[in-house]
């Protein structure tokens, strides 16, 4: 096993694994196993004239190998005399989105996660369509309210031959990508959302194109920032649980969680038999909760509880 980036640079054939190859490995996370160094540090430069830390590590490895080949290493030591490892620079790590974007640029796919991971709750509870499905059969969604979410991967602002502005953007969710055009007033009202790396919640319908009898398109009705959707649309939360799971300890655990997350979201319960799909619905008139990530994560950890946001 390679123990550090310096150990690797000293032992590999640097003619076969060149600088570009090593940069690609660093970007894609191949060196994440080396403790104490994160990806952005490999590309850190103190100034424009300075070389990157990864470049310094490779030069260090080359110097070691040249010394070894020219018998400048003691027979009792495997390291050149007076040669120290380069200092690891201090800098801020890349954001999750930066890291994932660079991974996809190098490998063609996301490796350590997905840009939408932080919005899994919103995608699960407020979207009714996956991009994979709408791409597979657009006509199947005609005249239906469609709610989709994704991260903008490409956005273009153009002008027609007659001088009218329009835009085309591509969004990506966990299942695929979807290209959406915006024209006329729709473009003027929503063009500020057409920016790469923007997380969007989009509602619309699949309708016939203007002056067409059989050609359908996705018509955008509204666009919102995905980060604001939970607060806007999350009016209530319904917890579903089996009657057999209800005990004094269970109730105490639920109440402690609720009381530590007081908010404005209405609270409902469905208690009954999941196998028979027979439940009694109960609505709280007094208790309201804040449906933050910590609350939902804690709720998901309680055995037997399922929840839905409305």
CSV table of C-alpha atoms in Angstrom, one decimal:
chain,number,residue,atom,x,y,z
A,1,UNK,CA,0.0,0.0,0.0
A,2,UNK,CA,1.1,3.6,-0.6
A,3,UNK,CA,1.2,5.4,2.7
A,4,UNK,CA,1.4,9.0,1.5
A,5,UNK,CA,1.5,11.0,-1.8
A,6,UNK,CA,5.3,11.3,-1.3
A,7,UNK,CA,5.6,7.5,-0.9
A,8,UNK,CA,3.6,7.0,-4.1
A,9,UNK,CA,5.8,9.6,-6.0
A,10,UNK,CA,8.9,7.8,-4.9
A,11,UNK,CA,7.8,4.4,-5.9
A,12,UNK,CA,5.9,4.6,-9.2
A,13,UNK,CA,7.2,5.0,-12.7
A,14,UNK,CA,6.8,8.8,-13.2
A,15,UNK,CA,7.2,8.4,-17.0
A,16,UNK,CA,4.1,6.2,-17.2
A,17,UNK,CA,2.0,8.2,-14.6
A,18,UNK,CA,2.6,11.7,-15.8
A,19,UNK,CA,1.4,15.0,-14.3
A,20,UNK,CA,-1.9,14.9,-16.1
A,21,UNK,CA,-2.6,11.4,-15.0
A,22,UNK,CA,-1.8,12.2,-11.3
A,23,UNK,CA,-4.0,15.3,-11.4
A,24,UNK,CA,-6.9,13.2,-12.7
A,25,UNK,CA,-6.4,10.7,-9.9
A,26,UNK,CA,-6.4,13.5,-7.3
A,27,UNK,CA,-9.5,15.2,-8.7
A,28,UNK,CA,-11.4,11.9,-8.8
A,29,UNK,CA,-10.6,11.0,-5.2
A,30,UNK,CA,-8.0,8.3,-5.7
A,31,UNK,CA,-5.8,9.9,-3.1
A,32,UNK,CA,-8.5,10.4,-0.5
A,33,UNK,CA,-7.0,7.5,1.4
A,34,UNK,CA,-4.0,9.6,2.4
A,35,UNK,CA,-4.9,11.1,5.8
A,36,UNK,CA,-4.4,14.8,6.4
A,37,UNK,CA,-4.7,15.9,2.8
A,38,UNK,CA,-7.9,16.8,0.9
A,39,UNK,CA,-8.3,17.3,-2.8
A,40,UNK,CA,-8.0,21.1,-3.0
A,41,UNK,CA,-4.6,21.0,-1.4
A,42,UNK,CA,-3.1,19.1,-4.3
A,43,UNK,CA,-3.8,22.0,-6.5
A,44,UNK,CA,-3.0,24.8,-4.1
A,45,UNK,CA,-0.6,27.6,-5.3
A,46,UNK,CA,0.7,30.4,-3.1
A,47,UNK,CA,0.7,32.6,-6.2
A,48,UNK,CA,0.5,32.4,-10.0
A,49,UNK,CA,4.2,31.7,-10.4
A,50,UNK,CA,4.2,29.0,-7.8
A,51,UNK,CA,3.8,25.3,-8.7
A,52,UNK,CA,1.0,23.2,-7.2
A,53,UNK,CA,1.5,21.0,-4.2
A,54,UNK,CA,1.0,17.9,-6.4
A,55,UNK,CA,3.7,19.2,-8.8
A,56,UNK,CA,6.1,19.6,-5.9
A,57,UNK,CA,5.3,16.1,-4.7
A,58,UNK,CA,6.1,14.7,-8.1
A,59,UNK,CA,9.3,16.6,-8.4
A,60,UNK,CA,10.2,15.3,-5.0
A,61,UNK,CA,9.6,11.7,-6.2
A,62,UNK,CA,11.7,12.3,-9.3
A,63,UNK,CA,14.5,13.7,-7.3
A,64,UNK,CA,14.4,10.7,-5.0
A,65,UNK,CA,14.5,8.3,-7.9
A,66,UNK,CA,17.3,10.1,-9.7
A,67,UNK,CA,19.3,10.0,-6.5
A,68,UNK,CA,18.6,6.3,-6.1
A,69,UNK,CA,19.6,5.5,-9.6
A,70,UNK,CA,22.9,7.4,-9.2
A,71,UNK,CA,23.8,5.5,-6.0
A,72,UNK,CA,23.4,8.6,-3.8
A,73,UNK,CA,21.5,6.5,-1.3
A,74,UNK,CA,23.2,4.8,1.6
A,75,UNK,CA,23.0,1.0,1.6
A,76,UNK,CA,21.6,1.3,5.1
A,77,UNK,CA,18.9,3.8,4.2
A,78,UNK,CA,16.2,4.0,1.6
A,79,UNK,CA,15.9,7.8,1.6
A,80,UNK,CA,18.2,10.3,0.1
A,81,UNK,CA,20.3,12.2,2.6
A,82,UNK,CA,19.0,15.5,3.8
A,83,UNK,CA,15.8,15.2,1.7
A,84,UNK,CA,12.6,16.1,3.5
A,85,UNK,CA,9.0,15.7,2.4
A,86,UNK,CA,7.6,19.0,0.9
A,87,UNK,CA,5.3,20.9,3.3
A,88,UNK,CA,1.6,20.2,2.9
A,89,UNK,CA,-0.2,23.6,2.3
A,90,UNK,CA,-3.1,24.9,4.3
A,91,UNK,CA,-6.2,25.9,2.3
A,92,UNK,CA,-10.0,25.5,2.3
A,93,UNK,CA,-11.4,22.3,0.9
A,94,UNK,CA,-13.6,22.3,-2.1
A,95,UNK,CA,-17.4,22.6,-1.5
A,96,UNK,CA,-19.3,19.4,-2.1
A,97,UNK,CA,-20.7,20.8,-5.4
A,98,UNK,CA,-17.2,21.8,-6.6
A,99,UNK,CA,-15.8,18.3,-5.8
A,100,UNK,CA,-18.7,16.5,-7.5
A,101,UNK,CA,-18.5,18.8,-10.6
A,102,UNK,CA,-14.8,18.1,-11.0
A,103,UNK,CA,-15.4,14.3,-10.5
A,104,UNK,CA,-17.9,14.3,-13.4
A,105,UNK,CA,-15.6,16.4,-15.6
A,106,UNK,CA,-12.8,13.9,-15.2
A,107,UNK,CA,-14.7,10.6,-15.1
A,108,UNK,CA,-18.1,11.3,-16.7
A,109,UNK,CA,-20.0,10.4,-13.5
A,110,UNK,CA,-20.4,11.4,-9.9
A,111,UNK,CA,-18.4,9.2,-7.6
A,112,UNK,CA,-18.7,10.3,-4.0
A,113,UNK,CA,-22.3,11.5,-4.1
A,114,UNK,CA,-24.7,13.5,-6.1
A,115,UNK,CA,-25.3,17.3,-6.1
A,116,UNK,CA,-28.9,16.7,-5.0
A,117,UNK,CA,-28.1,14.6,-2.0
A,118,UNK,CA,-28.8,17.6,0.3
A,119,UNK,CA,-32.3,17.9,-1.2
A,120,UNK,CA,-33.4,14.3,-1.0
A,121,UNK,CA,-36.3,15.2,1.2
A,122,UNK,CA,-37.6,17.8,-1.2
A,123,UNK,CA,-37.3,15.5,-4.2
A,124,UNK,CA,-39.0,12.6,-2.4
A,125,UNK,CA,-41.9,14.6,-1.0
A,126,UNK,CA,-42.6,17.4,-3.4
A,127,UNK,CA,-41.8,16.1,-6.8
A,128,UNK,CA,-44.2,13.7,-8.6
A,129,UNK,CA,-42.0,12.9,-11.7
A,130,UNK,CA,-38.5,11.7,-12.4
A,131,UNK,CA,-36.6,13.1,-15.3
A,132,UNK,CA,-35.9,9.5,-16.5
A,133,UNK,CA,-39.7,8.9,-16.8
A,134,UNK,CA,-40.5,12.2,-18.6
A,135,UNK,CA,-37.7,11.6,-21.0
A,136,UNK,CA,-38.9,8.0,-21.7
A,137,UNK,CA,-42.4,9.0,-22.7
A,138,UNK,CA,-43.2,12.7,-22.7
A,139,UNK,CA,-46.7,12.2,-24.1
A,140,UNK,CA,-47.7,10.0,-21.1
A,141,UNK,CA,-47.6,13.2,-19.0
A,142,UNK,CA,-49.8,15.3,-21.2
A,143,UNK,CA,-52.3,17.6,-19.4
A,144,UNK,CA,-50.9,16.5,-16.0
A,145,UNK,CA,-49.4,18.7,-13.4
A,146,UNK,CA,-45.7,17.9,-13.4
A,147,UNK,CA,-43.3,18.7,-10.5
A,148,UNK,CA,-39.6,18.1,-11.1
A,149,UNK,CA,-36.4,19.2,-9.4
A,150,UNK,CA,-32.8,19.2,-10.4
A,151,UNK,CA,-29.5,21.1,-10.6
A,152,UNK,CA,-28.8,23.2,-13.7
A,153,UNK,CA,-25.9,21.7,-15.6
A,154,UNK,CA,-26.1,24.0,-18.7
A,155,UNK,CA,-27.8,27.3,-19.5
A,156,UNK,CA,-27.9,29.3,-22.8
A,157,UNK,CA,-29.3,32.7,-23.4
A,158,UNK,CA,-30.0,33.3,-27.0
A,159,UNK,CA,-31.9,35.6,-29.5
A,160,UNK,CA,-34.2,34.6,-32.3
A,161,UNK,CA,-33.7,35.8,-35.9
A,162,UNK,CA,-36.4,38.4,-35.2
A,163,UNK,CA,-34.5,39.7,-32.2
A,164,UNK,CA,-36.6,38.1,-29.4
A,165,UNK,CA,-34.6,36.7,-26.4
A,166,UNK,CA,-35.1,33.1,-25.3
A,167,UNK,CA,-33.3,30.5,-23.1
A,168,UNK,CA,-32.5,26.8,-23.0
A,169,UNK,CA,-31.3,25.0,-19.9
A,170,UNK,CA,-30.6,21.5,-18.8
A,171,UNK,CA,-31.4,20.1,-15.4
A,172,UNK,CA,-30.2,16.8,-13.8
A,173,UNK,CA,-31.8,14.7,-11.1
A,174,UNK,CA,-30.8,11.3,-9.6
A,175,UNK,CA,-32.2,9.5,-12.7
A,176,UNK,CA,-31.2,11.6,-15.8
A,177,UNK,CA,-31.2,15.0,-17.5
A,178,UNK,CA,-33.9,17.1,-19.2
A,179,UNK,CA,-33.6,20.0,-21.6
A,180,UNK,CA,-36.1,22.8,-21.2
A,181,UNK,CA,-36.7,25.9,-23.4
A,182,UNK,CA,-38.2,29.2,-22.2
A,183,UNK,CA,-39.6,31.8,-24.6
A,184,UNK,CA,-41.3,35.2,-24.6
A,185,UNK,CA,-42.7,36.3,-21.2
A,186,UNK,CA,-41.8,33.0,-19.5
A,187,UNK,CA,-38.1,33.7,-20.3
A,188,UNK,CA,-38.2,37.3,-19.2
A,189,UNK,CA,-39.9,36.3,-15.9
A,190,UNK,CA,-37.7,33.3,-15.1
A,191,UNK,CA,-34.3,33.9,-16.9
A,192,UNK,CA,-32.6,34.7,-13.6
A,193,UNK,CA,-32.9,31.0,-12.7
A,194,UNK,CA,-30.9,29.9,-15.7
A,195,UNK,CA,-27.5,29.6,-14.1
A,196,UNK,CA,-25.3,26.5,-13.9
A,197,UNK,CA,-25.2,24.9,-10.5
A,198,UNK,CA,-28.5,26.4,-9.5
A,199,UNK,CA,-30.9,24.0,-7.7
A,200,UNK,CA,-34.4,24.4,-9.0
A,201,UNK,CA,-38.0,23.2,-8.3
A,202,UNK,CA,-40.1,23.4,-11.5
A,203,UNK,CA,-43.8,23.0,-12.1
A,204,UNK,CA,-45.4,22.7,-15.5
A,205,UNK,CA,-47.5,20.7,-17.9
A,206,UNK,CA,-46.9,18.7,-21.1
A,207,UNK,CA,-48.9,20.4,-23.7
A,208,UNK,CA,-49.2,20.6,-27.5
A,209,UNK,CA,-46.8,23.0,-29.2
A,210,UNK,CA,-48.4,26.1,-30.6
A,211,UNK,CA,-50.0,25.4,-34.0
A,212,UNK,CA,-49.2,21.7,-33.7
A,213,UNK,CA,-51.5,18.7,-33.6
A,214,UNK,CA,-49.2,16.0,-32.4
A,215,UNK,CA,-46.0,17.6,-31.2
A,216,UNK,CA,-45.8,18.0,-27.4
A,217,UNK,CA,-43.5,20.1,-25.2
A,218,UNK,CA,-43.0,20.7,-21.5
A,219,UNK,CA,-44.5,24.1,-20.6
A,220,UNK,CA,-43.0,25.7,-17.5
A,221,UNK,CA,-45.5,27.4,-15.2
A,222,UNK,CA,-43.2,28.4,-12.3
A,223,UNK,CA,-39.6,28.0,-11.1
A,224,UNK,CA,-38.5,28.2,-7.5
A,225,UNK,CA,-35.2,27.7,-5.7
A,226,UNK,CA,-35.1,24.2,-4.3
A,227,UNK,CA,-33.7,25.5,-1.1
A,228,UNK,CA,-36.9,27.4,-0.4
A,229,UNK,CA,-39.4,24.7,-1.3
A,230,UNK,CA,-39.6,23.0,2.1
A,231,UNK,CA,-40.5,26.2,3.9
A,232,UNK,CA,-43.0,27.2,1.2
A,233,UNK,CA,-44.7,23.8,0.6
A,234,UNK,CA,-44.2,21.9,3.8
A,235,UNK,CA,-47.4,22.9,5.5
A,236,UNK,CA,-47.9,19.6,7.5
A,237,UNK,CA,-46.1,16.4,8.4
A,238,UNK,CA,-48.0,13.1,8.9
A,239,UNK,CA,-46.4,10.4,10.9
A,240,UNK,CA,-47.6,6.9,10.3
A,241,UNK,CA,-47.1,4.1,12.8
A,242,UNK,CA,-48.4,0.8,14.0
A,243,UNK,CA,-50.6,0.7,17.1
A,244,UNK,CA,-48.4,-2.2,18.4
A,245,UNK,CA,-45.4,0.1,18.5
A,246,UNK,CA,-47.0,2.7,20.7
A,247,UNK,CA,-45.8,2.6,24.3
A,248,UNK,CA,-45.0,5.0,27.1
A,249,UNK,CA,-41.3,5.0,26.0
A,250,UNK,CA,-42.2,5.5,22.4
A,251,UNK,CA,-44.5,8.5,23.2
A,252,UNK,CA,-41.9,10.1,25.4
A,253,UNK,CA,-39.3,9.8,22.6
A,254,UNK,CA,-41.7,11.3,20.1
A,255,UNK,CA,-42.7,14.2,22.4
A,256,UNK,CA,-39.1,15.0,23.3
A,257,UNK,CA,-38.3,15.3,19.6
A,258,UNK,CA,-41.3,17.4,18.9
A,259,UNK,CA,-40.7,19.8,21.9
A,260,UNK,CA,-37.1,20.3,20.8
A,261,UNK,CA,-38.2,21.3,17.3
A,262,UNK,CA,-41.1,23.7,17.7
A,263,UNK,CA,-42.0,25.4,14.5
A,264,UNK,CA,-44.9,26.3,12.1
A,265,UNK,CA,-45.6,22.9,10.4
A,266,UNK,CA,-48.8,21.2,11.4
A,267,UNK,CA,-48.5,17.8,12.9
A,268,UNK,CA,-50.7,14.8,12.1
A,269,UNK,CA,-50.7,11.1,13.1
A,270,UNK,CA,-51.9,8.0,11.4
A,271,UNK,CA,-52.1,5.1,13.9
A,272,UNK,CA,-53.3,1.6,13.0
A,273,UNK,CA,-52.4,-1.6,11.2
A,274,UNK,CA,-50.0,-1.2,8.3
A,275,UNK,CA,-50.6,-4.8,7.0
A,276,UNK,CA,-54.4,-4.2,6.8
A,277,UNK,CA,-53.8,-0.6,5.7
A,278,UNK,CA,-56.3,0.5,8.3
A,279,UNK,CA,-55.5,3.7,10.2
A,280,UNK,CA,-57.1,6.3,12.5
A,281,UNK,CA,-56.1,9.9,11.6
A,282,UNK,CA,-55.4,12.4,14.4
A,283,UNK,CA,-54.5,16.0,14.0
A,284,UNK,CA,-52.8,18.1,16.7
A,285,UNK,CA,-54.3,21.5,17.3
A,286,UNK,CA,-51.5,22.8,19.5
A,287,UNK,CA,-48.3,21.1,18.5
A,288,UNK,CA,-46.4,22.4,15.4
A,289,UNK,CA,-42.8,21.5,14.4
A,290,UNK,CA,-39.9,22.8,12.5
A,291,UNK,CA,-39.2,20.2,9.7
A,292,UNK,CA,-35.4,20.9,9.6
A,293,UNK,CA,-32.9,18.2,8.5
A,294,UNK,CA,-32.0,17.3,12.1
A,295,UNK,CA,-35.6,16.7,13.1
A,296,UNK,CA,-36.3,14.5,10.0
A,297,UNK,CA,-33.1,12.5,10.5
A,298,UNK,CA,-34.0,11.9,14.1
A,299,UNK,CA,-37.5,10.9,13.1
A,300,UNK,CA,-36.2,8.4,10.6
A,301,UNK,CA,-34.1,6.8,13.2
A,302,UNK,CA,-37.2,5.9,15.4
A,303,UNK,CA,-38.2,2.3,14.5
A,304,UNK,CA,-41.6,1.9,13.0
A,305,UNK,CA,-42.2,5.5,12.1
A,306,UNK,CA,-42.8,6.6,8.5
A,307,UNK,CA,-43.6,10.2,7.6
A,308,UNK,CA,-44.9,12.3,4.7
A,309,UNK,CA,-44.7,16.0,4.1
A,310,UNK,CA,-47.7,17.8,2.5
